[in-house]
Amino acid sequence: MFNEAELIVLRRAYARQIAFLGDANNAALERAYAEVPREAYLGPGPWPIFRWTGYTQTPDADPAWLYSDILVGLVPERGLNNGQPSAHAGWIAAAAPLPGEHVVHIGAGAGYYSAIMAHMVGSAGTLTAIEYDPALAACAAANLAHLPNVLTLHGDGSVVPIAPADVIYVNAGASRPADTWLDGLKQGGRLILPLTTKFNFGEGAPDFSRPSGAVFRITRRGSNFDADFIGDVAVFPCEGARDEASEQALAAAFGKGGYRDVKRLLRTDDVPEEECWVRAPGWSLTYR
């Protein structure tokens, strides 16, 4: 088993690799990956490691097994994992939490990526971690209790009242942006929004036979919201932030393509069809 001195070196190498794989050129993010111990948020080992053929248990409880770009099962029977580190690195870099800012993490799971972002905002900043699953919320609360700048809540992250936020980081697949998130953004605030269809992550595994999920950065500019495509995604669905009409509109939109070219999120569907990638009741993503 690796000793603590060896783990410190291993975490630094892991952080450098993850930042590279996630195309995340952010020194504060790399430091957070190097200094936040992943094993502290995953329960006692051995740990179930996700592979496309199923889960494989690590040979023992050595934390060294966790310092790679792998998914670790949190609730394996539901296909719910501690997400891929490089993917989160790219999304967190797009959100770019800064010292002193307030981050809201929707779908905090067991708290690992909450801890990463709390590290980035520092003691002058705050982080609100919200988790829908009661068992995971309790786990996150215990795991994050040592961080004085973190508040952990159990509830539906699409409706839980939040203080004005510089970053809202949604860690689950929505079929629409929740009003709570858009209203909660400060001026210049960034919302990391994964939009997915029901084909994205069905019975524990994504269906890659069709495009079905993309992550967007939504930035508040006065009363307007800029939108940028960040990357493709396969992610567990977001309870509370899904509706059938938006689901159908997204499925049609992914079917026609063009989601990498969106420029703006509008809180209306009163937009010409040719200007939209997706148009659903009450909201649209447009090309201009």
PDB file of C-alpha atoms in Angstrom:
ATOM      1  CA  MET A   1       0.000   0.000   0.000  1.00  0.00           C
ATOM      2  CA  PHE A   2       1.271   3.488  -0.866  1.00  0.00           C
ATOM      3  CA  ASN A   3       2.292   5.615   2.103  1.00  0.00           C
ATOM      4  CA  GLU A   4       1.129   9.223   2.501  1.00  0.00           C
ATOM      5  CA  ALA A   5       4.291  10.727   1.018  1.00  0.00           C
ATOM      6  CA  GLU A   6       3.889   8.544  -2.058  1.00  0.00           C
ATOM      7  CA  LEU A   7       0.192   9.452  -2.330  1.00  0.00           C
ATOM      8  CA  ILE A   8       1.063  13.164  -2.328  1.00  0.00           C
ATOM      9  CA  VAL A   9       3.299  12.615  -5.364  1.00  0.00           C
ATOM     10  CA  LEU A  10       0.684  10.406  -6.996  1.00  0.00           C
ATOM     11  CA  ARG A  11      -2.037  13.036  -6.502  1.00  0.00           C
ATOM     12  CA  ARG A  12       0.152  15.682  -8.118  1.00  0.00           C
ATOM     13  CA  ALA A  13       0.778  13.464 -11.136  1.00  0.00           C
ATOM     14  CA  TYR A  14      -2.946  12.620 -11.309  1.00  0.00           C
ATOM     15  CA  ALA A  15      -3.876  16.310 -11.194  1.00  0.00           C
ATOM     16  CA  ARG A  16      -1.476  17.157 -14.015  1.00  0.00           C
ATOM     17  CA  GLN A  17      -2.794  14.291 -16.156  1.00  0.00           C
ATOM     18  CA  ILE A  18      -6.461  15.100 -15.472  1.00  0.00           C
ATOM     19  CA  ALA A  19      -5.999  18.782 -16.309  1.00  0.00           C
ATOM     20  CA  PHE A  20      -4.357  17.798 -19.591  1.00  0.00           C
ATOM     21  CA  LEU A  21      -6.991  15.217 -20.515  1.00  0.00           C
ATOM     22  CA  GLY A  22      -9.771  17.673 -19.687  1.00  0.00           C
ATOM     23  CA  ASP A  23      -8.104  20.480 -21.665  1.00  0.00           C
ATOM     24  CA  ALA A  24      -8.306  22.496 -18.448  1.00  0.00           C
ATOM     25  CA  ASN A  25      -5.611  25.159 -18.376  1.00  0.00           C
ATOM     26  CA  ASN A  26      -6.345  26.365 -14.854  1.00  0.00           C
ATOM     27  CA  ALA A  27      -3.664  26.320 -12.169  1.00  0.00           C
ATOM     28  CA  ALA A  28      -6.161  26.613  -9.290  1.00  0.00           C
ATOM     29  CA  LEU A  29      -8.088  23.629 -10.611  1.00  0.00           C
ATOM     30  CA  GLU A  30      -4.944  21.532 -10.913  1.00  0.00           C
ATOM     31  CA  ARG A  31      -3.954  22.418  -7.334  1.00  0.00           C
ATOM     32  CA  ALA A  32      -7.406  21.385  -6.109  1.00  0.00           C
ATOM     33  CA  TYR A  33      -7.155  17.992  -7.807  1.00  0.00           C
ATOM     34  CA  ALA A  34      -3.708  17.543  -6.271  1.00  0.00           C
ATOM     35  CA  GLU A  35      -4.725  18.486  -2.736  1.00  0.00           C
ATOM     36  CA  VAL A  36      -8.259  17.079  -2.305  1.00  0.00           C
ATOM     37  CA  PRO A  37      -7.982  13.345  -1.444  1.00  0.00           C
ATOM     38  CA  ARG A  38     -10.466  11.448  -3.623  1.00  0.00           C
ATOM     39  CA  GLU A  39     -10.634   8.489  -1.226  1.00  0.00           C
ATOM     40  CA  ALA A  40     -12.100  10.745   1.487  1.00  0.00           C
ATOM     41  CA  TYR A  41     -15.313  11.046  -0.592  1.00  0.00           C
ATOM     42  CA  LEU A  42     -15.833   7.459  -1.750  1.00  0.00           C
ATOM     43  CA  GLY A  43     -16.227   5.469   1.448  1.00  0.00           C
ATOM     44  CA  PRO A  44     -13.964   2.615   2.515  1.00  0.00           C
ATOM     45  CA  GLY A  45     -12.341   0.448  -0.165  1.00  0.00           C
ATOM     46  CA  PRO A  46     -12.129  -1.771  -2.058  1.00  0.00           C
ATOM     47  CA  TRP A  47     -14.078   0.319  -4.609  1.00  0.00           C
ATOM     48  CA  PRO A  48     -16.200  -0.685  -7.629  1.00  0.00           C
ATOM     49  CA  ILE A  49     -14.636   0.733 -10.820  1.00  0.00           C
ATOM     50  CA  PHE A  50     -16.987   1.240 -13.768  1.00  0.00           C
ATOM     51  CA  ARG A  51     -16.186  -0.473 -17.061  1.00  0.00           C
ATOM     52  CA  TRP A  52     -18.493  -0.836 -20.066  1.00  0.00           C
ATOM     53  CA  THR A  53     -18.811  -4.522 -19.232  1.00  0.00           C
ATOM     54  CA  GLY A  54     -19.829  -3.774 -15.631  1.00  0.00           C
ATOM     55  CA  TYR A  55     -18.063  -2.963 -12.378  1.00  0.00           C
ATOM     56  CA  THR A  56     -14.718  -4.403 -11.283  1.00  0.00           C
ATOM     57  CA  GLN A  57     -13.623  -4.259  -7.653  1.00  0.00           C
ATOM     58  CA  THR A  58     -10.183  -2.877  -6.878  1.00  0.00           C
ATOM     59  CA  PRO A  59      -7.877  -5.592  -5.513  1.00  0.00           C
ATOM     60  CA  ASP A  60      -7.622  -3.863  -2.129  1.00  0.00           C
ATOM     61  CA  ALA A  61      -8.281  -0.577  -0.320  1.00  0.00           C
ATOM     62  CA  ASP A  62      -5.105   1.197  -1.447  1.00  0.00           C
ATOM     63  CA  PRO A  63      -6.174   4.758  -2.445  1.00  0.00           C
ATOM     64  CA  ALA A  64      -3.638   4.604  -5.267  1.00  0.00           C
ATOM     65  CA  TRP A  65      -6.240   2.784  -7.371  1.00  0.00           C
ATOM     66  CA  LEU A  66      -8.385   5.941  -7.428  1.00  0.00           C
ATOM     67  CA  TYR A  67      -5.816   8.280  -8.982  1.00  0.00           C
ATOM     68  CA  SER A  68      -6.623   7.670 -12.612  1.00  0.00           C
ATOM     69  CA  ASP A  69      -9.251   8.950 -15.050  1.00  0.00           C
ATOM     70  CA  ILE A  70     -11.869   6.420 -13.923  1.00  0.00           C
ATOM     71  CA  LEU A  71     -15.462   6.356 -12.720  1.00  0.00           C
ATOM     72  CA  VAL A  72     -16.021   4.903  -9.254  1.00  0.00           C
ATOM     73  CA  GLY A  73     -19.413   3.467  -8.340  1.00  0.00           C
ATOM     74  CA  LEU A  74     -21.330   5.347  -5.645  1.00  0.00           C
ATOM     75  CA  VAL A  75     -24.546   3.362  -6.100  1.00  0.00           C
ATOM     76  CA  PRO A  76     -23.516   0.726  -8.658  1.00  0.00           C
ATOM     77  CA  GLU A  77     -26.908  -0.979  -8.768  1.00  0.00           C
ATOM     78  CA  ARG A  78     -28.325   2.277 -10.187  1.00  0.00           C
ATOM     79  CA  GLY A  79     -25.343   3.067 -12.410  1.00  0.00           C
ATOM     80  CA  LEU A  80     -24.606   6.135 -10.290  1.00  0.00           C
ATOM     81  CA  ASN A  81     -20.904   6.979 -10.220  1.00  0.00           C
ATOM     82  CA  ASN A  82     -18.400   9.512  -8.981  1.00  0.00           C
ATOM     83  CA  GLY A  83     -17.899  11.081 -12.418  1.00  0.00           C
ATOM     84  CA  GLN A  84     -14.926  10.972 -14.735  1.00  0.00           C
ATOM     85  CA  PRO A  85     -12.263  13.356 -13.396  1.00  0.00           C
ATOM     86  CA  SER A  86     -11.145  14.702 -16.802  1.00  0.00           C
ATOM     87  CA  ALA A  87     -14.717  15.477 -17.881  1.00  0.00           C
ATOM     88  CA  HIS A  88     -15.349  17.392 -14.668  1.00  0.00           C
ATOM     89  CA  ALA A  89     -12.022  19.169 -15.079  1.00  0.00           C
ATOM     90  CA  GLY A  90     -13.160  20.524 -18.444  1.00  0.00           C
ATOM     91  CA  TRP A  91     -16.558  21.613 -17.147  1.00  0.00           C
ATOM     92  CA  ILE A  92     -15.184  23.181 -13.954  1.00  0.00           C
ATOM     93  CA  ALA A  93     -12.550  25.021 -16.001  1.00  0.00           C
ATOM     94  CA  ALA A  94     -15.366  26.383 -18.189  1.00  0.00           C
ATOM     95  CA  ALA A  95     -17.147  27.610 -15.047  1.00  0.00           C
ATOM     96  CA  ALA A  96     -13.859  29.056 -13.734  1.00  0.00           C
ATOM     97  CA  PRO A  97     -14.726  29.492 -10.021  1.00  0.00           C
ATOM     98  CA  LEU A  98     -12.645  32.313  -8.543  1.00  0.00           C
ATOM     99  CA  PRO A  99     -11.520  33.067  -4.974  1.00  0.00           C
ATOM    100  CA  GLY A 100     -14.337  34.690  -3.013  1.00  0.00           C
ATOM    101  CA  GLU A 101     -17.151  33.513  -5.308  1.00  0.00           C
ATOM    102  CA  HIS A 102     -20.292  31.557  -4.410  1.00  0.00           C
ATOM    103  CA  VAL A 103     -20.715  28.216  -6.182  1.00  0.00           C
ATOM    104  CA  VAL A 104     -23.893  26.124  -6.127  1.00  0.00           C
ATOM    105  CA  HIS A 105     -23.346  22.452  -6.946  1.00  0.00           C
ATOM    106  CA  ILE A 106     -26.553  20.688  -8.053  1.00  0.00           C
ATOM    107  CA  GLY A 107     -26.208  16.909  -7.784  1.00  0.00           C
ATOM    108  CA  ALA A 108     -23.291  16.922  -5.371  1.00  0.00           C
ATOM    109  CA  GLY A 109     -23.227  13.146  -4.940  1.00  0.00           C
ATOM    110  CA  ALA A 110     -20.781  12.241  -2.190  1.00  0.00           C
ATOM    111  CA  GLY A 111     -19.079  15.628  -2.337  1.00  0.00           C
ATOM    112  CA  TYR A 112     -15.785  15.100  -4.194  1.00  0.00           C
ATOM    113  CA  TYR A 113     -16.296  17.705  -6.913  1.00  0.00           C
ATOM    114  CA  SER A 114     -17.929  20.021  -4.383  1.00  0.00           C
ATOM    115  CA  ALA A 115     -14.684  19.843  -2.422  1.00  0.00           C
ATOM    116  CA  ILE A 116     -12.662  20.578  -5.578  1.00  0.00           C
ATOM    117  CA  MET A 117     -14.667  23.753  -6.260  1.00  0.00           C
ATOM    118  CA  ALA A 118     -14.688  24.766  -2.576  1.00  0.00           C
ATOM    119  CA  HIS A 119     -10.893  24.571  -2.688  1.00  0.00           C
ATOM    120  CA  MET A 120     -10.879  26.888  -5.723  1.00  0.00           C
ATOM    121  CA  VAL A 121     -13.079  29.605  -4.159  1.00  0.00           C
ATOM    122  CA  GLY A 122     -11.059  29.461  -0.941  1.00  0.00           C
ATOM    123  CA  SER A 123     -11.906  30.596   2.556  1.00  0.00           C
ATOM    124  CA  ALA A 124     -13.317  33.900   1.252  1.00  0.00           C
ATOM    125  CA  GLY A 125     -15.761  32.040  -0.983  1.00  0.00           C
ATOM    126  CA  THR A 126     -18.681  29.720  -0.318  1.00  0.00           C
ATOM    127  CA  LEU A 127     -20.158  26.602  -1.856  1.00  0.00           C
ATOM    128  CA  THR A 128     -23.684  25.238  -1.535  1.00  0.00           C
ATOM    129  CA  ALA A 129     -23.886  21.509  -2.268  1.00  0.00           C
ATOM    130  CA  ILE A 130     -27.377  20.158  -3.056  1.00  0.00           C
ATOM    131  CA  GLU A 131     -28.151  16.458  -3.447  1.00  0.00           C
ATOM    132  CA  TYR A 132     -31.533  14.864  -4.221  1.00  0.00           C
ATOM    133  CA  ASP A 133     -30.798  11.331  -2.986  1.00  0.00           C
ATOM    134  CA  PRO A 134     -31.165  11.287   0.833  1.00  0.00           C
ATOM    135  CA  ALA A 135     -28.441   8.705   1.457  1.00  0.00           C
ATOM    136  CA  LEU A 136     -25.953  10.520  -0.774  1.00  0.00           C
ATOM    137  CA  ALA A 137     -26.917  13.877   0.750  1.00  0.00           C
ATOM    138  CA  ALA A 138     -26.130  12.505   4.212  1.00  0.00           C
ATOM    139  CA  CYS A 139     -22.852  11.120   2.914  1.00  0.00           C
ATOM    140  CA  ALA A 140     -21.923  14.452   1.320  1.00  0.00           C
ATOM    141  CA  ALA A 141     -22.802  16.317   4.518  1.00  0.00           C
ATOM    142  CA  ALA A 142     -20.482  14.066   6.512  1.00  0.00           C
ATOM    143  CA  ASN A 143     -17.692  14.214   3.933  1.00  0.00           C
ATOM    144  CA  LEU A 144     -17.827  18.013   3.623  1.00  0.00           C
ATOM    145  CA  ALA A 145     -18.390  18.819   7.316  1.00  0.00           C
ATOM    146  CA  HIS A 146     -14.731  19.772   7.814  1.00  0.00           C
ATOM    147  CA  LEU A 147     -14.981  22.593   5.243  1.00  0.00           C
ATOM    148  CA  PRO A 148     -16.318  25.768   6.905  1.00  0.00           C
ATOM    149  CA  ASN A 149     -17.143  27.419   3.569  1.00  0.00           C
ATOM    150  CA  VAL A 150     -19.532  24.618   2.469  1.00  0.00           C
ATOM    151  CA  LEU A 151     -23.259  24.256   3.159  1.00  0.00           C
ATOM    152  CA  THR A 152     -24.794  20.886   2.243  1.00  0.00           C
ATOM    153  CA  LEU A 153     -28.524  20.557   1.559  1.00  0.00           C
ATOM    154  CA  HIS A 154     -30.830  17.652   0.775  1.00  0.00           C
ATOM    155  CA  GLY A 155     -33.504  18.462  -1.787  1.00  0.00           C
ATOM    156  CA  ASP A 156     -34.551  18.956  -5.385  1.00  0.00           C
ATOM    157  CA  GLY A 157     -31.862  21.211  -6.802  1.00  0.00           C
ATOM    158  CA  SER A 158     -34.213  22.596  -9.450  1.00  0.00           C
ATOM    159  CA  VAL A 159     -36.422  24.283  -6.833  1.00  0.00           C
ATOM    160  CA  VAL A 160     -34.363  24.652  -3.620  1.00  0.00           C
ATOM    161  CA  PRO A 161     -33.948  28.406  -2.963  1.00  0.00           C
ATOM    162  CA  ILE A 162     -30.357  29.520  -3.428  1.00  0.00           C
ATOM    163  CA  ALA A 163     -28.418  32.678  -2.642  1.00  0.00           C
ATOM    164  CA  PRO A 164     -27.220  34.592  -5.716  1.00  0.00           C
ATOM    165  CA  ALA A 165     -24.453  32.549  -7.306  1.00  0.00           C
ATOM    166  CA  ASP A 166     -21.390  33.249  -9.416  1.00  0.00           C
ATOM    167  CA  VAL A 167     -21.368  29.624 -10.582  1.00  0.00           C
ATOM    168  CA  ILE A 168     -24.165  27.063 -10.718  1.00  0.00           C
ATOM    169  CA  TYR A 169     -22.730  23.661 -11.584  1.00  0.00           C
ATOM    170  CA  VAL A 170     -25.347  21.094 -12.562  1.00  0.00           C
ATOM    171  CA  ASN A 171     -24.021  17.569 -12.276  1.00  0.00           C
ATOM    172  CA  ALA A 172     -26.957  15.678 -13.816  1.00  0.00           C
ATOM    173  CA  GLY A 173     -28.822  15.659 -17.117  1.00  0.00           C
ATOM    174  CA  ALA A 174     -31.693  18.149 -17.389  1.00  0.00           C
ATOM    175  CA  SER A 175     -34.178  18.451 -20.236  1.00  0.00           C
ATOM    176  CA  ARG A 176     -34.579  22.189 -19.582  1.00  0.00           C
ATOM    177  CA  PRO A 177     -32.937  25.000 -17.598  1.00  0.00           C
ATOM    178  CA  ALA A 178     -34.696  25.502 -14.265  1.00  0.00           C
ATOM    179  CA  ASP A 179     -35.973  29.009 -13.542  1.00  0.00           C
ATOM    180  CA  THR A 180     -34.286  28.799 -10.138  1.00  0.00           C
ATOM    181  CA  TRP A 181     -30.893  28.479 -11.828  1.00  0.00           C
ATOM    182  CA  LEU A 182     -31.363  31.325 -14.296  1.00  0.00           C
ATOM    183  CA  ASP A 183     -32.860  33.611 -11.644  1.00  0.00           C
ATOM    184  CA  GLY A 184     -30.087  32.689  -9.217  1.00  0.00           C
ATOM    185  CA  LEU A 185     -27.179  33.746 -11.432  1.00  0.00           C
ATOM    186  CA  LYS A 186     -25.416  36.987 -10.605  1.00  0.00           C
ATOM    187  CA  GLN A 187     -24.438  39.293 -13.446  1.00  0.00           C
ATOM    188  CA  GLY A 188     -21.571  37.559 -15.196  1.00  0.00           C
ATOM    189  CA  GLY A 189     -22.528  34.317 -13.443  1.00  0.00           C
ATOM    190  CA  ARG A 190     -21.946  31.001 -15.202  1.00  0.00           C
ATOM    191  CA  LEU A 191     -24.337  28.048 -15.314  1.00  0.00           C
ATOM    192  CA  ILE A 192     -22.898  24.688 -16.387  1.00  0.00           C
ATOM    193  CA  LEU A 193     -25.928  22.969 -17.902  1.00  0.00           C
ATOM    194  CA  PRO A 194     -25.981  19.376 -19.217  1.00  0.00           C
ATOM    195  CA  LEU A 195     -29.013  18.915 -21.482  1.00  0.00           C
ATOM    196  CA  THR A 196     -29.903  15.292 -22.189  1.00  0.00           C
ATOM    197  CA  THR A 197     -32.662  13.123 -23.606  1.00  0.00           C
ATOM    198  CA  LYS A 198     -34.011   9.909 -22.131  1.00  0.00           C
ATOM    199  CA  PHE A 199     -31.665   7.976 -24.417  1.00  0.00           C
ATOM    200  CA  ASN A 200     -28.588   9.495 -22.770  1.00  0.00           C
ATOM    201  CA  PHE A 201     -28.396   7.384 -19.645  1.00  0.00           C
ATOM    202  CA  GLY A 202     -31.080   4.737 -19.510  1.00  0.00           C
ATOM    203  CA  GLU A 203     -30.813   1.659 -17.365  1.00  0.00           C
ATOM    204  CA  GLY A 204     -27.377   2.484 -16.000  1.00  0.00           C
ATOM    205  CA  ALA A 205     -25.547   2.968 -19.322  1.00  0.00           C
ATOM    206  CA  PRO A 206     -25.656   5.555 -22.118  1.00  0.00           C
ATOM    207  CA  ASP A 207     -26.854   4.785 -25.636  1.00  0.00           C
ATOM    208  CA  PHE A 208     -24.189   6.024 -28.045  1.00  0.00           C
ATOM    209  CA  SER A 209     -26.162   5.090 -31.171  1.00  0.00           C
ATOM    210  CA  ARG A 210     -27.569   8.638 -31.335  1.00  0.00           C
ATOM    211  CA  PRO A 211     -26.521  12.110 -30.052  1.00  0.00           C
ATOM    212  CA  SER A 212     -28.338  12.620 -26.786  1.00  0.00           C
ATOM    213  CA  GLY A 213     -26.416  14.910 -24.434  1.00  0.00           C
ATOM    214  CA  ALA A 214     -24.392  18.116 -24.446  1.00  0.00           C
ATOM    215  CA  VAL A 215     -23.011  20.490 -21.825  1.00  0.00           C
ATOM    216  CA  PHE A 216     -23.467  24.236 -22.248  1.00  0.00           C
ATOM    217  CA  ARG A 217     -22.076  27.213 -20.351  1.00  0.00           C
ATOM    218  CA  ILE A 218     -24.798  29.812 -19.837  1.00  0.00           C
ATOM    219  CA  THR A 219     -23.476  33.265 -18.880  1.00  0.00           C
ATOM    220  CA  ARG A 220     -25.727  36.032 -17.607  1.00  0.00           C
ATOM    221  CA  ARG A 221     -25.319  39.378 -19.388  1.00  0.00           C
ATOM    222  CA  GLY A 222     -27.889  41.783 -17.976  1.00  0.00           C
ATOM    223  CA  SER A 223     -31.251  40.288 -18.886  1.00  0.00           C
ATOM    224  CA  ASN A 224     -29.660  38.122 -21.598  1.00  0.00           C
ATOM    225  CA  PHE A 225     -27.961  34.733 -21.409  1.00  0.00           C
ATOM    226  CA  ASP A 226     -25.069  33.805 -23.676  1.00  0.00           C
ATOM    227  CA  ALA A 227     -24.655  30.090 -24.436  1.00  0.00           C
ATOM    228  CA  ASP A 228     -21.513  28.171 -25.379  1.00  0.00           C
ATOM    229  CA  PHE A 229     -21.158  24.476 -26.182  1.00  0.00           C
ATOM    230  CA  ILE A 230     -18.668  22.848 -23.790  1.00  0.00           C
ATOM    231  CA  GLY A 231     -18.754  19.164 -24.702  1.00  0.00           C
ATOM    232  CA  ASP A 232     -20.738  15.994 -25.222  1.00  0.00           C
ATOM    233  CA  VAL A 233     -21.936  14.155 -22.136  1.00  0.00           C
ATOM    234  CA  ALA A 234     -23.422  10.939 -20.781  1.00  0.00           C
ATOM    235  CA  VAL A 235     -24.741  11.619 -17.275  1.00  0.00           C
ATOM    236  CA  PHE A 236     -27.347  10.455 -14.774  1.00  0.00           C
ATOM    237  CA  PRO A 237     -30.706  12.290 -15.189  1.00  0.00           C
ATOM    238  CA  CYS A 238     -31.529  15.316 -13.012  1.00  0.00           C
ATOM    239  CA  GLU A 239     -34.602  14.761 -10.866  1.00  0.00           C
ATOM    240  CA  GLY A 240     -36.941  17.746 -11.022  1.00  0.00           C
ATOM    241  CA  ALA A 241     -35.440  19.342 -14.141  1.00  0.00           C
ATOM    242  CA  ARG A 242     -37.155  17.210 -16.769  1.00  0.00           C
ATOM    243  CA  ASP A 243     -40.438  17.524 -18.637  1.00  0.00           C
ATOM    244  CA  GLU A 244     -41.897  15.610 -21.563  1.00  0.00           C
ATOM    245  CA  ALA A 245     -42.311  18.560 -23.940  1.00  0.00           C
ATOM    246  CA  SER A 246     -38.682  19.665 -23.512  1.00  0.00           C
ATOM    247  CA  GLU A 247     -37.594  16.035 -23.758  1.00  0.00           C
ATOM    248  CA  GLN A 248     -39.253  15.667 -27.160  1.00  0.00           C
ATOM    249  CA  ALA A 249     -37.901  19.006 -28.381  1.00  0.00           C
ATOM    250  CA  LEU A 250     -34.364  18.029 -27.349  1.00  0.00           C
ATOM    251  CA  ALA A 251     -34.615  14.628 -29.034  1.00  0.00           C
ATOM    252  CA  ALA A 252     -35.604  16.341 -32.295  1.00  0.00           C
ATOM    253  CA  ALA A 253     -32.845  18.931 -31.885  1.00  0.00           C
ATOM    254  CA  PHE A 254     -30.124  16.345 -31.297  1.00  0.00           C
ATOM    255  CA  GLY A 255     -31.460  14.453 -34.302  1.00  0.00           C
ATOM    256  CA  LYS A 256     -30.902  17.408 -36.635  1.00  0.00           C
ATOM    257  CA  GLY A 257     -27.476  18.386 -35.190  1.00  0.00           C
ATOM    258  CA  GLY A 258     -26.078  21.879 -34.798  1.00  0.00           C
ATOM    259  CA  TYR A 259     -25.821  21.991 -31.011  1.00  0.00           C
ATOM    260  CA  ARG A 260     -22.163  23.008 -31.144  1.00  0.00           C
ATOM    261  CA  ASP A 261     -23.186  26.286 -32.792  1.00  0.00           C
ATOM    262  CA  VAL A 262     -25.628  27.713 -30.234  1.00  0.00           C
ATOM    263  CA  LYS A 263     -24.997  31.272 -29.048  1.00  0.00           C
ATOM    264  CA  ARG A 264     -27.831  32.300 -26.733  1.00  0.00           C
ATOM    265  CA  LEU A 265     -30.422  30.963 -24.313  1.00  0.00           C
ATOM    266  CA  LEU A 266     -33.805  32.717 -24.437  1.00  0.00           C
ATOM    267  CA  ARG A 267     -36.523  32.437 -21.795  1.00  0.00           C
ATOM    268  CA  THR A 268     -39.193  32.266 -24.489  1.00  0.00           C
ATOM    269  CA  ASP A 269     -40.228  30.001 -27.341  1.00  0.00           C
ATOM    270  CA  ASP A 270     -41.460  32.958 -29.421  1.00  0.00           C
ATOM    271  CA  VAL A 271     -38.541  32.620 -31.839  1.00  0.00           C
ATOM    272  CA  PRO A 272     -38.473  31.649 -35.538  1.00  0.00           C
ATOM    273  CA  GLU A 273     -37.721  27.951 -35.939  1.00  0.00           C
ATOM    274  CA  GLU A 274     -34.825  28.590 -38.324  1.00  0.00           C
ATOM    275  CA  GLU A 275     -32.996  30.597 -35.642  1.00  0.00           C
ATOM    276  CA  CYS A 276     -33.178  27.810 -33.042  1.00  0.00           C
ATOM    277  CA  TRP A 277     -31.318  24.652 -32.287  1.00  0.00           C
ATOM    278  CA  VAL A 278     -34.021  23.747 -29.775  1.00  0.00           C
ATOM    279  CA  ARG A 279     -37.351  25.431 -29.058  1.00  0.00           C
ATOM    280  CA  ALA A 280     -39.456  24.138 -26.171  1.00  0.00           C
ATOM    281  CA  PRO A 281     -42.268  25.627 -24.077  1.00  0.00           C
ATOM    282  CA  GLY A 282     -40.847  28.718 -22.361  1.00  0.00           C
ATOM    283  CA  TRP A 283     -37.242  28.512 -23.563  1.00  0.00           C
ATOM    284  CA  SER A 284     -34.979  28.200 -26.600  1.00  0.00           C
ATOM    285  CA  LEU A 285     -31.327  27.833 -27.548  1.00  0.00           C
ATOM    286  CA  THR A 286     -30.587  29.935 -30.628  1.00  0.00           C
ATOM    287  CA  TYR A 287     -27.833  30.457 -33.156  1.00  0.00           C
ATOM    288  CA  ARG A 288     -27.647  34.247 -32.683  1.00  0.00           C
TER     289      ARG A 288
END
